[in-house]
Structure formats: C-alpha cells, structure tokens
Amino acid sequence: MQVRSLRLQLLAWVVLPLAGLATINLWTSHRSALATADLVTDRMLVGSARAIAEQVAIVDGVLDATVPPAAIEMFDTGDRDSVYYRVETAGGRLLTGYPDLPVAPGRPTMKNVYRDHELRLLTYSHAVVGAGVDSPISVTVGVTLAGHDAMVRHLWFSAFAQQLALVAIAGIFVLLGLRRGLAPLIRLRDAVRSPSRSDLDPIEVTGAQSEIRPLIDALNVYMERVRAQMAAQRRFIANAAHQLRTPLALLSTQASYALREGAAEARQEALVALQASSGRLARLAEQLLTLSRAEPGSRRPRADRVDLTEAARHVLETQAPAALARNIDLGLDETGPVAVVGDGTMLRELIVNLVDNALRYTPAGGTVTVKLAAINGEAVLTVADDGPGIPADEREHVFERFYRLAGATEEGSGLGLAIVREVVENAGGRVTLADGAAGGLVVEVRLPLA
C-alpha cells in the first residue's frame, strides 16, 4: 500500500516549481556570465591593442613598432593565458609579432584555433602621423580562453550557489509553515483517537483554519448519524426484549398445556390458541421491525416517487379477506393518482397500519373508508371507521410506543400509530386525529405532493 504524505505533497508543489524556475534562472545566468566574460575580455583586447598602436612611431624615418610590457601583462589573471599579437602596415608589411596570426576584421571573434589553442581575437586600426602609405597600421591581439572560461565559471557558480540557497531556504520556510498550518489536523487526529472519548461527542479543534472547518463539521454530522443509528438499535433491542417476553411465555404455556391434554378436542382447542398466539407474535415482530426501520438514522434516506392511490388500492386488496370475514365495508374513495416523494416501503406500511387499526377497532358490519385527494399542494390521506374512537385527551398519547387505551378489548401492540407518526414525520408531513361525522375515528395524514 502506497503511503501518501500531505506534507510532502504540499512541499513538492512549492519547491519543485521553484526549483524549475531556479533552473531557468541558472540557464539565463550562464548566458549572462558568458556575455560579461566576453565584454571584459574584449575591453582588455581593445586596451592592449590601443597600447601597442600608440607606441608605433617614425624613428629615423623608419616606421618602428615597440610592444610595451603593460599591453601583455594586463592579461595576467593567474590563469596562464597566452597572448599573441601582430602589427602590420596598411600594405600588409609585418612590423612585429606573429606573422601567421589570423586577423579579426570588424569586431572581436572567438574560438579561432591558433597553435592548438582557441583564441579570442581583436584587430585595431590606428593612423600614424608621417607614415605615408603605411598608415593606418593594424594591430591584432589574441588571447587564449583560460581566464575567460574561469570568469564564466566563477560568475555562474556564484549564481548557482545563490539559487540553491534560495530553494533550500524556501523549502525550510515551507516546512515550518506546513508544520504550523497542519497543526489543527494533528489536533483533530489526536481528538478522534483520544482514549478518553467513550461517546461520539462532537469534536471541537481550536485554531482550525476555514479550509479545515468543513471537514470537522462533516465529521461531526457523520458521528451524529452514527449516534442516531446506535440509539435506534438500542431502542429496538430494548423494545423487542420487553415486548416479546410475554408472548413467548404465553406460547410456551400453551404448548405445555397442549402436550399435557389427553382429550383430542381440548388438544385441538389448545393448538388453535397456540396458532393465534403465534400469529400475534409474528405481527408484533413485524411491527417492531417496521418501527426500527422508520426511526430517523436507521436506514439511508430514500426519495421514491410513490402513487399513494395505487399503494392504498394494493393494501385494501390485501386486507379485503379480513374485512369480509367480519362483514366490514372496506372502501376506497379516490379521484386519480396522488404522487408523493419518500420511502416507498415505509409509506405502504403507513397505510397498512392505518387500515389494520381501523379494521381491528371497527365492529362487525361497520364501515372503513380510505380517501385520497390532492388539496393545496398536499396529498391528503384519511382513514375513517365506525369504531369507538379515541377520547380527545388521549389522542396525543396514542402515538407513543406501546400505549393502549384503558379498557381496550381488542388485541394490539400499541405500535400502529407510533409507526404512522414516525413515517409521516420522516416524509415531512403531519398526522391528526378527529371524530367522524357519525362517530368513530378519522385519521388524516398530509404529505407534500411530488
């Protein structure tokens, strides 16, 4: 696994471009050093040639050329350069110097090979008073390139040392800046890994920069979701353990009674009761699971497009046998599709629990009506029954888990309306209870339309 370091990456992003710029600067520095060495050498050549030319004069009617020592010694820089010169008249007659030394007409020329040495040459023209046709004379001076190249190296190495020091100092300051700038991240890491953090409490890092603050906020939001999920799991386990204990004990008692009973009819009656208890236990377990899924943070939010009319029609078809068995008129009043956005499974469970509650508390021969409509940008779902209704002072309590009305004779777990409220609130809606026009209970659910 490749280990990536944010510090090294940031350092590379700063130092590498700086090193690239320094490289370009070194290239330009070399060209500048070369131009400087050329200029200095050319000035020395001009000075030497002029000193030689000024010593040429008519002595006893003869043109005489004497080379002054200063004209040669000015090239003595300690690099053991060789100096060559040539003085000739306008007609090409050699007065002094090296006869085979090349001439550099016009401007100084470099790298003329002479006697296995590379030279930089300069030819200087000078008029001599009284020389007649021999005037002007030409003085050519050449010098080897040891001193020239040494000057280039010295200037370039000096620039190289400066650039290298600049990059090194920049790297040091970047490291110091990164150490200080990344300190909040180190503190964030230490806060997350601290052994004293037994709970998923929000993390606060002092001195965090604005770029790091969103990371801390996102981490806190994530831990909040984890806390919600853990709390939902704990509640589900506690509720399941509490609610399943009594039905399981009842099943065990009924099974023991059936095993002890010798008469066939009594055993049959015990087995029927055992089967009914098993069904109620299965319904309780199903409602517990539904309630667990409906709690905030227990599952990933979904945004399904759900047609409540179609969902209600499907639920009523499923509940129709139970309604027919008790001669209850189960009907659907709708005018067309009513679409909402939410968790499709949970919204169908909402309708199942409302219809199941209505059928459970409606007496035989009664009526249960499910109505759907779109009103003022809201989906309105109402379930009306002919049951005993709920007293006004207890309507808020019935949404609590496992709450049952005093004196209730119908079997139930007290979870149906609790599930309804959880699903409705997660979908951004609201649920209310009211009395029916002819008695009974009317449950109204309002959800935002898709």
Short mmCIF file of C-alpha atoms in Angstrom, two decimals:
data_model
loop_
_atom_site.label_atom_id
_atom_site.label_comp_id
_atom_site.label_asym_id
_atom_site.label_seq_id
_atom_site.Cartn_x
_atom_site.Cartn_y
_atom_site.Cartn_z
CA MET A 1 0.00 0.00 0.00
CA GLN A 2 1.39 3.35 -1.01
CA VAL A 3 1.61 5.88 1.82
CA ARG A 4 0.88 9.44 0.77
CA SER A 5 2.03 12.39 2.85
CA LEU A 6 0.11 15.65 2.59
CA ARG A 7 3.15 17.49 3.94
CA LEU A 8 5.43 16.04 1.25
CA GLN A 9 2.89 16.72 -1.49
CA LEU A 10 2.50 20.37 -0.48
CA LEU A 11 6.27 20.72 -0.15
CA ALA A 12 6.72 19.24 -3.62
CA TRP A 13 4.09 21.58 -5.12
CA VAL A 14 6.01 24.57 -3.74
CA VAL A 15 9.65 23.52 -4.05
CA LEU A 16 9.55 21.74 -7.42
CA PRO A 17 8.14 24.72 -9.36
CA LEU A 18 10.63 26.94 -7.51
CA ALA A 19 13.44 24.57 -8.50
CA GLY A 20 12.22 24.70 -12.10
CA LEU A 21 12.29 28.50 -12.04
CA ALA A 22 15.75 28.36 -10.48
CA THR A 23 16.92 26.08 -13.32
CA ILE A 24 15.67 28.54 -15.91
CA ASN A 25 17.35 31.32 -13.97
CA LEU A 26 20.62 29.37 -13.92
CA TRP A 27 20.46 28.99 -17.69
CA THR A 28 19.95 32.73 -18.10
CA SER A 29 22.69 33.33 -15.50
CA HIS A 30 25.11 31.26 -17.57
CA ARG A 31 24.31 33.32 -20.65
CA SER A 32 24.74 36.49 -18.61
CA ALA A 33 28.09 35.26 -17.23
CA LEU A 34 29.25 34.40 -20.74
CA ALA A 35 28.27 37.86 -22.01
CA THR A 36 30.07 39.50 -19.08
CA ALA A 37 33.26 37.49 -19.70
CA ASP A 38 33.10 38.35 -23.41
CA LEU A 39 32.71 42.04 -22.60
CA VAL A 40 35.60 42.10 -20.11
CA THR A 41 37.91 40.16 -22.48
CA ASP A 42 37.02 42.43 -25.38
CA ARG A 43 37.74 45.55 -23.30
CA MET A 44 41.13 44.09 -22.37
CA LEU A 45 41.85 43.30 -26.05
CA VAL A 46 40.94 46.85 -27.06
CA GLY A 47 43.10 48.28 -24.31
CA SER A 48 46.06 46.05 -25.25
CA ALA A 49 45.74 46.80 -28.99
CA ARG A 50 45.47 50.55 -28.35
CA ALA A 51 48.54 50.49 -26.07
CA ILE A 52 50.55 48.73 -28.77
CA ALA A 53 49.29 51.03 -31.54
CA GLU A 54 50.16 54.17 -29.61
CA GLN A 55 53.77 53.02 -29.36
CA VAL A 56 54.17 52.77 -33.17
CA ALA A 57 56.05 55.82 -34.46
CA ILE A 58 58.55 57.07 -37.13
CA VAL A 59 62.07 56.72 -35.76
CA ASP A 60 64.87 57.99 -38.01
CA GLY A 61 62.48 57.90 -40.96
CA VAL A 62 61.60 54.27 -40.32
CA LEU A 63 58.26 53.02 -39.00
CA ASP A 64 59.04 51.31 -35.66
CA ALA A 65 56.71 49.16 -33.56
CA THR A 66 57.55 48.55 -29.90
CA VAL A 67 55.28 46.41 -27.76
CA PRO A 68 55.01 47.83 -24.21
CA PRO A 69 55.04 45.20 -21.39
CA ALA A 70 51.78 46.60 -19.93
CA ALA A 71 49.95 45.60 -23.10
CA ILE A 72 50.77 41.95 -22.38
CA GLU A 73 50.68 41.99 -18.59
CA MET A 74 47.08 43.17 -18.43
CA PHE A 75 46.07 39.59 -19.37
CA ASP A 76 47.96 38.12 -16.42
CA THR A 77 44.99 36.95 -14.29
CA GLY A 78 46.69 33.86 -12.88
CA ASP A 79 45.11 31.51 -15.41
CA ARG A 80 48.27 31.23 -17.58
CA ASP A 81 46.76 32.66 -20.69
CA SER A 82 48.95 33.04 -23.79
CA VAL A 83 48.87 36.36 -25.63
CA TYR A 84 49.64 36.70 -29.34
CA TYR A 85 49.91 39.93 -31.31
CA ARG A 86 50.65 41.12 -34.83
CA VAL A 87 51.37 44.65 -36.12
CA GLU A 88 51.38 45.34 -39.86
CA THR A 89 51.20 48.29 -42.19
CA ALA A 90 48.37 49.21 -44.49
CA GLY A 91 50.19 47.43 -47.28
CA GLY A 92 50.45 44.22 -45.27
CA ARG A 93 54.09 44.53 -44.21
CA LEU A 94 54.72 42.89 -40.81
CA LEU A 95 56.28 45.25 -38.32
CA THR A 96 56.33 42.87 -35.30
CA GLY A 97 54.58 39.88 -33.82
CA TYR A 98 53.42 36.56 -35.19
CA PRO A 99 53.11 36.57 -38.98
CA ASP A 100 50.61 33.69 -39.13
CA LEU A 101 48.21 35.11 -36.53
CA PRO A 102 44.71 35.39 -38.07
CA VAL A 103 43.08 38.78 -38.46
CA ALA A 104 39.69 39.59 -36.89
CA PRO A 105 38.20 42.28 -39.14
CA GLY A 106 35.15 44.24 -37.99
CA ARG A 107 34.60 43.00 -34.45
CA PRO A 108 36.16 40.56 -31.96
CA THR A 109 35.94 36.95 -32.98
CA MET A 110 36.08 33.98 -30.66
CA LYS A 111 37.43 30.47 -30.90
CA ASN A 112 39.91 30.97 -33.68
CA VAL A 113 42.21 27.98 -33.36
CA TYR A 114 45.84 29.04 -33.40
CA ARG A 115 48.74 26.76 -32.42
CA ASP A 116 46.31 24.27 -30.89
CA HIS A 117 44.74 26.97 -28.73
CA GLU A 118 41.37 28.65 -29.02
CA LEU A 119 41.73 32.43 -29.11
CA ARG A 120 39.57 35.48 -28.85
CA LEU A 121 40.91 37.97 -31.42
CA LEU A 122 40.61 41.69 -31.98
CA THR A 123 42.06 43.81 -34.81
CA TYR A 124 42.52 47.54 -34.13
CA SER A 125 43.28 50.12 -36.83
CA HIS A 126 45.37 53.18 -35.93
CA ALA A 127 46.66 56.14 -38.02
CA VAL A 128 50.37 57.02 -37.61
CA VAL A 129 51.39 60.58 -38.36
CA GLY A 130 54.09 60.73 -41.07
CA ALA A 131 53.79 57.06 -42.04
CA GLY A 132 52.53 57.89 -45.51
CA VAL A 133 51.17 54.89 -47.39
CA ASP A 134 51.91 52.58 -44.44
CA SER A 135 49.21 54.31 -42.44
CA PRO A 136 46.92 53.25 -40.94
CA ILE A 137 48.52 50.32 -39.22
CA SER A 138 46.60 47.24 -37.99
CA VAL A 139 47.21 45.76 -34.56
CA THR A 140 45.78 42.28 -33.95
CA VAL A 141 45.79 40.89 -30.42
CA GLY A 142 44.64 37.41 -29.42
CA VAL A 143 44.41 35.72 -26.02
CA THR A 144 43.63 32.16 -25.01
CA LEU A 145 40.38 31.47 -23.18
CA ALA A 146 41.54 30.11 -19.80
CA GLY A 147 40.86 33.37 -17.96
CA HIS A 148 37.66 33.93 -19.95
CA ASP A 149 36.28 30.48 -19.07
CA ALA A 150 37.38 30.85 -15.43
CA MET A 151 35.40 34.09 -15.20
CA VAL A 152 32.31 32.38 -16.69
CA ARG A 153 32.57 29.54 -14.18
CA HIS A 154 33.06 31.89 -11.25
CA LEU A 155 30.06 34.04 -12.16
CA TRP A 156 27.86 31.04 -12.91
CA PHE A 157 28.79 29.10 -9.78
CA SER A 158 28.11 32.20 -7.72
CA ALA A 159 24.61 32.44 -9.24
CA PHE A 160 24.14 28.67 -8.76
CA ALA A 161 25.00 28.92 -5.06
CA GLN A 162 22.54 31.78 -4.64
CA GLN A 163 19.73 29.89 -6.40
CA LEU A 164 20.44 26.71 -4.42
CA ALA A 165 20.40 28.67 -1.15
CA LEU A 166 17.13 30.32 -2.22
CA VAL A 167 15.44 26.95 -2.89
CA ALA A 168 16.79 25.46 0.37
CA ILE A 169 15.64 28.44 2.44
CA ALA A 170 12.24 28.37 0.73
CA GLY A 171 11.94 24.65 1.49
CA ILE A 172 12.77 25.23 5.15
CA PHE A 173 10.21 28.03 5.46
CA VAL A 174 7.60 25.90 3.67
CA LEU A 175 8.22 23.01 6.08
CA LEU A 176 7.89 25.36 9.04
CA GLY A 177 4.72 26.83 7.56
CA LEU A 178 3.27 23.39 6.88
CA ARG A 179 4.07 22.26 10.39
CA ARG A 180 2.22 25.23 11.79
CA GLY A 181 -0.58 25.09 9.21
CA LEU A 182 -1.20 21.35 9.63
CA ALA A 183 -1.20 21.54 13.42
CA PRO A 184 -5.06 21.68 13.56
CA LEU A 185 -5.20 18.46 11.53
CA ILE A 186 -2.84 16.82 14.01
CA ARG A 187 -5.02 18.04 16.85
CA LEU A 188 -8.09 16.70 15.02
CA ARG A 189 -6.40 13.30 14.68
CA ASP A 190 -5.49 13.30 18.37
CA ALA A 191 -9.02 14.29 19.33
CA VAL A 192 -10.53 11.44 17.29
CA ARG A 193 -8.05 8.88 18.63
CA SER A 194 -8.16 10.09 22.24
CA PRO A 195 -8.82 7.18 24.64
CA SER A 196 -10.96 9.49 26.77
CA ARG A 197 -13.60 9.69 24.03
CA SER A 198 -16.05 6.99 25.10
CA ASP A 199 -19.00 8.62 23.33
CA LEU A 200 -19.38 10.05 19.84
CA ASP A 201 -19.43 13.60 21.13
CA PRO A 202 -18.89 16.48 18.68
CA ILE A 203 -15.24 17.36 18.08
CA GLU A 204 -14.00 20.90 18.51
CA VAL A 205 -10.49 21.89 17.35
CA THR A 206 -9.27 25.32 18.41
CA GLY A 207 -7.49 27.45 15.85
CA ALA A 208 -8.77 25.43 12.87
CA GLN A 209 -8.50 27.23 9.53
CA SER A 210 -11.51 27.89 7.37
CA GLU A 211 -10.40 25.11 4.97
CA ILE A 212 -10.37 22.53 7.79
CA ARG A 213 -13.61 23.64 9.44
CA PRO A 214 -15.85 21.91 6.81
CA LEU A 215 -14.01 18.63 7.49
CA ILE A 216 -14.66 18.95 11.23
CA ASP A 217 -18.32 19.83 10.60
CA ALA A 218 -18.74 16.88 8.22
CA LEU A 219 -17.13 14.55 10.77
CA ASN A 220 -19.48 15.79 13.49
CA VAL A 221 -22.51 15.34 11.21
CA TYR A 222 -21.36 11.82 10.42
CA MET A 223 -20.92 10.99 14.10
CA GLU A 224 -24.40 12.39 14.77
CA ARG A 225 -25.81 9.94 12.21
CA VAL A 226 -23.86 7.11 13.82
CA ARG A 227 -25.22 8.09 17.24
CA ALA A 228 -28.75 8.12 15.85
CA GLN A 229 -28.30 4.68 14.31
CA MET A 230 -26.83 3.26 17.52
CA ALA A 231 -29.63 4.79 19.56
CA ALA A 232 -32.19 3.30 17.17
CA GLN A 233 -30.60 -0.11 17.51
CA ARG A 234 -30.56 0.14 21.31
CA ARG A 235 -34.20 1.17 21.39
CA PHE A 236 -35.17 -1.65 19.05
CA ILE A 237 -33.35 -4.25 21.15
CA ALA A 238 -34.90 -2.92 24.36
CA ASN A 239 -38.39 -2.77 22.83
CA ALA A 240 -38.10 -6.23 21.28
CA ALA A 241 -36.83 -7.76 24.52
CA HIS A 242 -39.62 -6.14 26.52
CA GLN A 243 -42.49 -6.87 24.13
CA LEU A 244 -41.53 -10.40 23.08
CA ARG A 245 -41.03 -11.71 26.61
CA THR A 246 -44.75 -12.03 27.45
CA PRO A 247 -45.92 -13.54 24.10
CA LEU A 248 -43.10 -16.07 24.17
CA ALA A 249 -44.02 -17.07 27.72
CA LEU A 250 -47.65 -17.43 26.60
CA LEU A 251 -46.59 -19.63 23.67
CA SER A 252 -44.58 -21.83 25.99
CA THR A 253 -47.54 -22.18 28.38
CA GLN A 254 -49.97 -23.01 25.60
CA ALA A 255 -47.58 -25.57 24.10
CA SER A 256 -47.11 -27.22 27.52
CA TYR A 257 -50.89 -27.31 28.02
CA ALA A 258 -51.41 -28.92 24.60
CA LEU A 259 -48.82 -31.57 25.39
CA ARG A 260 -50.45 -32.44 28.72
CA GLU A 261 -54.01 -32.51 27.39
CA GLY A 262 -55.20 -36.05 26.60
CA ALA A 263 -58.58 -35.28 25.03
CA ALA A 264 -58.46 -34.63 21.30
CA GLU A 265 -60.93 -31.74 21.39
CA ALA A 266 -59.11 -29.97 24.20
CA ARG A 267 -55.77 -30.52 22.47
CA GLN A 268 -57.25 -29.12 19.25
CA GLU A 269 -58.52 -26.07 21.09
CA ALA A 270 -55.08 -25.52 22.67
CA LEU A 271 -53.38 -25.82 19.29
CA VAL A 272 -55.77 -23.28 17.74
CA ALA A 273 -54.98 -20.88 20.56
CA LEU A 274 -51.28 -21.58 20.05
CA GLN A 275 -51.62 -20.77 16.35
CA ALA A 276 -53.43 -17.49 17.11
CA SER A 277 -50.73 -16.52 19.59
CA SER A 278 -48.07 -17.32 17.00
CA GLY A 279 -49.81 -15.04 14.51
CA ARG A 280 -49.98 -12.19 17.02
CA LEU A 281 -46.32 -12.72 17.87
CA ALA A 282 -45.39 -12.63 14.19
CA ARG A 283 -47.40 -9.42 13.76
CA LEU A 284 -45.64 -7.90 16.79
CA ALA A 285 -42.22 -8.82 15.43
CA GLU A 286 -43.15 -7.35 12.05
CA GLN A 287 -44.28 -4.09 13.66
CA LEU A 288 -41.12 -3.89 15.74
CA LEU A 289 -39.01 -4.24 12.62
CA THR A 290 -41.12 -1.65 10.81
CA LEU A 291 -40.77 0.78 13.71
CA SER A 292 -36.99 0.22 13.73
CA ARG A 293 -36.76 0.97 10.02
CA ALA A 294 -38.98 4.06 10.40
CA GLU A 295 -36.79 5.68 13.05
CA PRO A 296 -34.54 8.54 11.83
CA GLY A 297 -31.00 7.41 11.14
CA SER A 298 -31.85 3.72 10.99
CA ARG A 299 -31.56 3.50 7.20
CA ARG A 300 -30.39 5.56 4.27
CA PRO A 301 -32.99 8.17 3.22
CA ARG A 302 -34.84 7.32 0.02
CA ALA A 303 -36.66 9.56 -2.42
CA ASP A 304 -39.02 7.26 -4.31
CA ARG A 305 -41.90 8.69 -6.31
CA VAL A 306 -44.90 6.88 -4.81
CA ASP A 307 -48.51 6.95 -6.02
CA LEU A 308 -50.49 6.80 -2.77
CA THR A 309 -53.65 5.87 -4.66
CA GLU A 310 -52.03 2.78 -6.14
CA ALA A 311 -50.45 1.89 -2.79
CA ALA A 312 -53.78 2.21 -0.99
CA ARG A 313 -55.54 0.08 -3.60
CA HIS A 314 -52.95 -2.67 -3.13
CA VAL A 315 -53.26 -2.53 0.69
CA LEU A 316 -57.06 -2.74 0.57
CA GLU A 317 -56.88 -5.78 -1.72
CA THR A 318 -54.61 -7.43 0.84
CA GLN A 319 -56.90 -6.52 3.78
CA ALA A 320 -60.14 -7.43 1.98
CA PRO A 321 -60.34 -11.04 3.32
CA ALA A 322 -60.12 -9.79 6.93
CA ALA A 323 -62.85 -7.21 6.21
CA LEU A 324 -65.13 -9.80 4.54
CA ALA A 325 -64.67 -12.19 7.45
CA ARG A 326 -66.24 -9.58 9.76
CA ASN A 327 -68.69 -8.15 7.19
CA ILE A 328 -66.97 -4.76 7.22
CA ASP A 329 -67.50 -2.45 4.25
CA LEU A 330 -63.91 -1.57 3.24
CA GLY A 331 -63.88 1.10 0.53
CA LEU A 332 -61.55 3.45 -1.34
CA ASP A 333 -62.60 6.97 -2.34
CA GLU A 334 -60.17 8.47 -4.87
CA THR A 335 -60.18 10.66 -7.95
CA GLY A 336 -56.85 9.74 -9.52
CA PRO A 337 -53.13 9.41 -8.82
CA VAL A 338 -51.71 11.27 -5.81
CA ALA A 339 -47.90 11.25 -6.04
CA VAL A 340 -45.52 11.97 -3.17
CA VAL A 341 -41.77 11.56 -2.70
CA GLY A 342 -40.41 9.38 0.11
CA ASP A 343 -39.55 5.87 1.17
CA GLY A 344 -41.98 3.69 -0.77
CA THR A 345 -41.82 0.74 1.62
CA MET A 346 -42.44 2.90 4.69
CA LEU A 347 -45.32 4.79 3.06
CA ARG A 348 -47.04 1.50 2.23
CA GLU A 349 -46.50 0.33 5.83
CA LEU A 350 -48.17 3.57 6.97
CA ILE A 351 -51.31 2.71 5.02
CA VAL A 352 -51.20 -0.92 6.24
CA ASN A 353 -51.11 0.16 9.89
CA LEU A 354 -53.90 2.72 9.47
CA VAL A 355 -56.19 0.23 7.74
CA ASP A 356 -55.27 -2.58 10.17
CA ASN A 357 -56.08 -0.37 13.17
CA ALA A 358 -59.36 0.72 11.61
CA LEU A 359 -60.43 -2.88 10.89
CA ARG A 360 -59.34 -4.03 14.35
CA TYR A 361 -61.48 -1.49 16.23
CA THR A 362 -64.49 -1.35 13.86
CA PRO A 363 -67.34 -3.62 14.96
CA ALA A 364 -68.72 -6.30 12.66
CA GLY A 365 -70.96 -4.84 9.96
CA GLY A 366 -69.26 -1.44 10.20
CA THR A 367 -67.56 0.70 7.58
CA VAL A 368 -63.94 1.64 6.93
CA THR A 369 -63.28 4.22 4.21
CA VAL A 370 -59.91 5.26 2.82
CA LYS A 371 -59.95 8.58 0.97
CA LEU A 372 -57.21 10.19 -1.09
CA ALA A 373 -57.11 13.70 -2.59
CA ALA A 374 -54.64 16.44 -3.60
CA ILE A 375 -55.52 19.69 -1.80
CA ASN A 376 -53.49 22.94 -1.88
CA GLY A 377 -50.24 21.26 -2.87
CA GLU A 378 -50.60 18.47 -0.30
CA ALA A 379 -51.52 14.81 -0.53
CA VAL A 380 -54.36 14.18 1.96
CA LEU A 381 -54.95 10.60 3.12
CA THR A 382 -57.86 9.96 5.51
CA VAL A 383 -58.98 6.69 7.08
CA ALA A 384 -62.41 6.79 8.74
CA ASP A 385 -64.02 3.98 10.74
CA ASP A 386 -67.12 3.25 12.84
CA GLY A 387 -65.17 2.24 15.91
CA PRO A 388 -65.34 3.62 19.43
CA GLY A 389 -62.95 6.47 18.59
CA ILE A 390 -60.31 7.96 20.87
CA PRO A 391 -61.03 10.48 23.64
CA ALA A 392 -59.59 13.93 22.90
CA ASP A 393 -57.38 13.94 26.00
CA GLU A 394 -55.68 10.71 24.91
CA ARG A 395 -55.12 11.43 21.22
CA GLU A 396 -51.57 12.64 21.73
CA HIS A 397 -50.67 9.66 23.90
CA VAL A 398 -51.79 7.05 21.35
CA PHE A 399 -48.80 7.99 19.19
CA GLU A 400 -46.48 6.81 21.95
CA ARG A 401 -45.00 3.36 21.65
CA PHE A 402 -46.88 0.52 23.32
CA TYR A 403 -49.56 2.90 24.61
CA ARG A 404 -53.01 1.33 24.77
CA LEU A 405 -56.31 2.89 25.79
CA ALA A 406 -57.58 1.90 29.18
CA GLY A 407 -60.31 -0.72 28.87
CA ALA A 408 -59.44 -1.62 25.28
CA THR A 409 -60.72 -5.11 24.47
CA GLU A 410 -59.07 -5.58 21.07
CA GLU A 411 -55.73 -7.34 20.77
CA GLY A 412 -52.93 -4.96 19.83
CA SER A 413 -49.34 -4.00 20.50
CA GLY A 414 -49.71 -0.22 20.71
CA LEU A 415 -47.26 0.28 17.84
CA GLY A 416 -49.51 1.03 14.88
CA LEU A 417 -49.93 4.78 15.35
CA ALA A 418 -46.35 5.13 16.61
CA ILE A 419 -45.19 3.71 13.28
CA VAL A 420 -47.55 6.08 11.43
CA ARG A 421 -46.14 9.15 13.16
CA GLU A 422 -42.50 8.13 12.53
CA VAL A 423 -43.14 7.55 8.82
CA VAL A 424 -45.14 10.78 8.39
CA GLU A 425 -42.56 12.96 10.14
CA ASN A 426 -39.71 11.41 8.15
CA ALA A 427 -41.63 12.26 4.96
CA GLY A 428 -42.08 15.89 6.05
CA GLY A 429 -45.80 15.61 6.78
CA ARG A 430 -48.17 15.63 9.75
CA VAL A 431 -50.91 13.38 11.15
CA THR A 432 -54.02 14.37 13.13
CA LEU A 433 -56.93 12.54 14.79
CA ALA A 434 -60.55 13.70 14.78
CA ASP A 435 -64.06 12.45 15.41
CA GLY A 436 -66.09 11.20 12.48
CA ALA A 437 -69.36 12.89 11.50
CA ALA A 438 -71.34 9.83 12.65
CA GLY A 439 -68.91 8.80 15.36
CA GLY A 440 -65.79 6.71 15.14
CA LEU A 441 -62.31 7.96 14.36
CA VAL A 442 -60.87 9.85 11.39
CA VAL A 443 -57.09 9.76 10.90
CA GLU A 444 -55.80 12.42 8.49
CA VAL A 445 -52.28 12.36 7.03
CA ARG A 446 -50.93 15.27 5.00
CA LEU A 447 -47.78 14.93 2.92
CA PRO A 448 -46.10 17.27 0.39
CA LEU A 449 -47.08 16.49 -3.18
CA ALA A 450 -44.33 15.39 -5.55
#
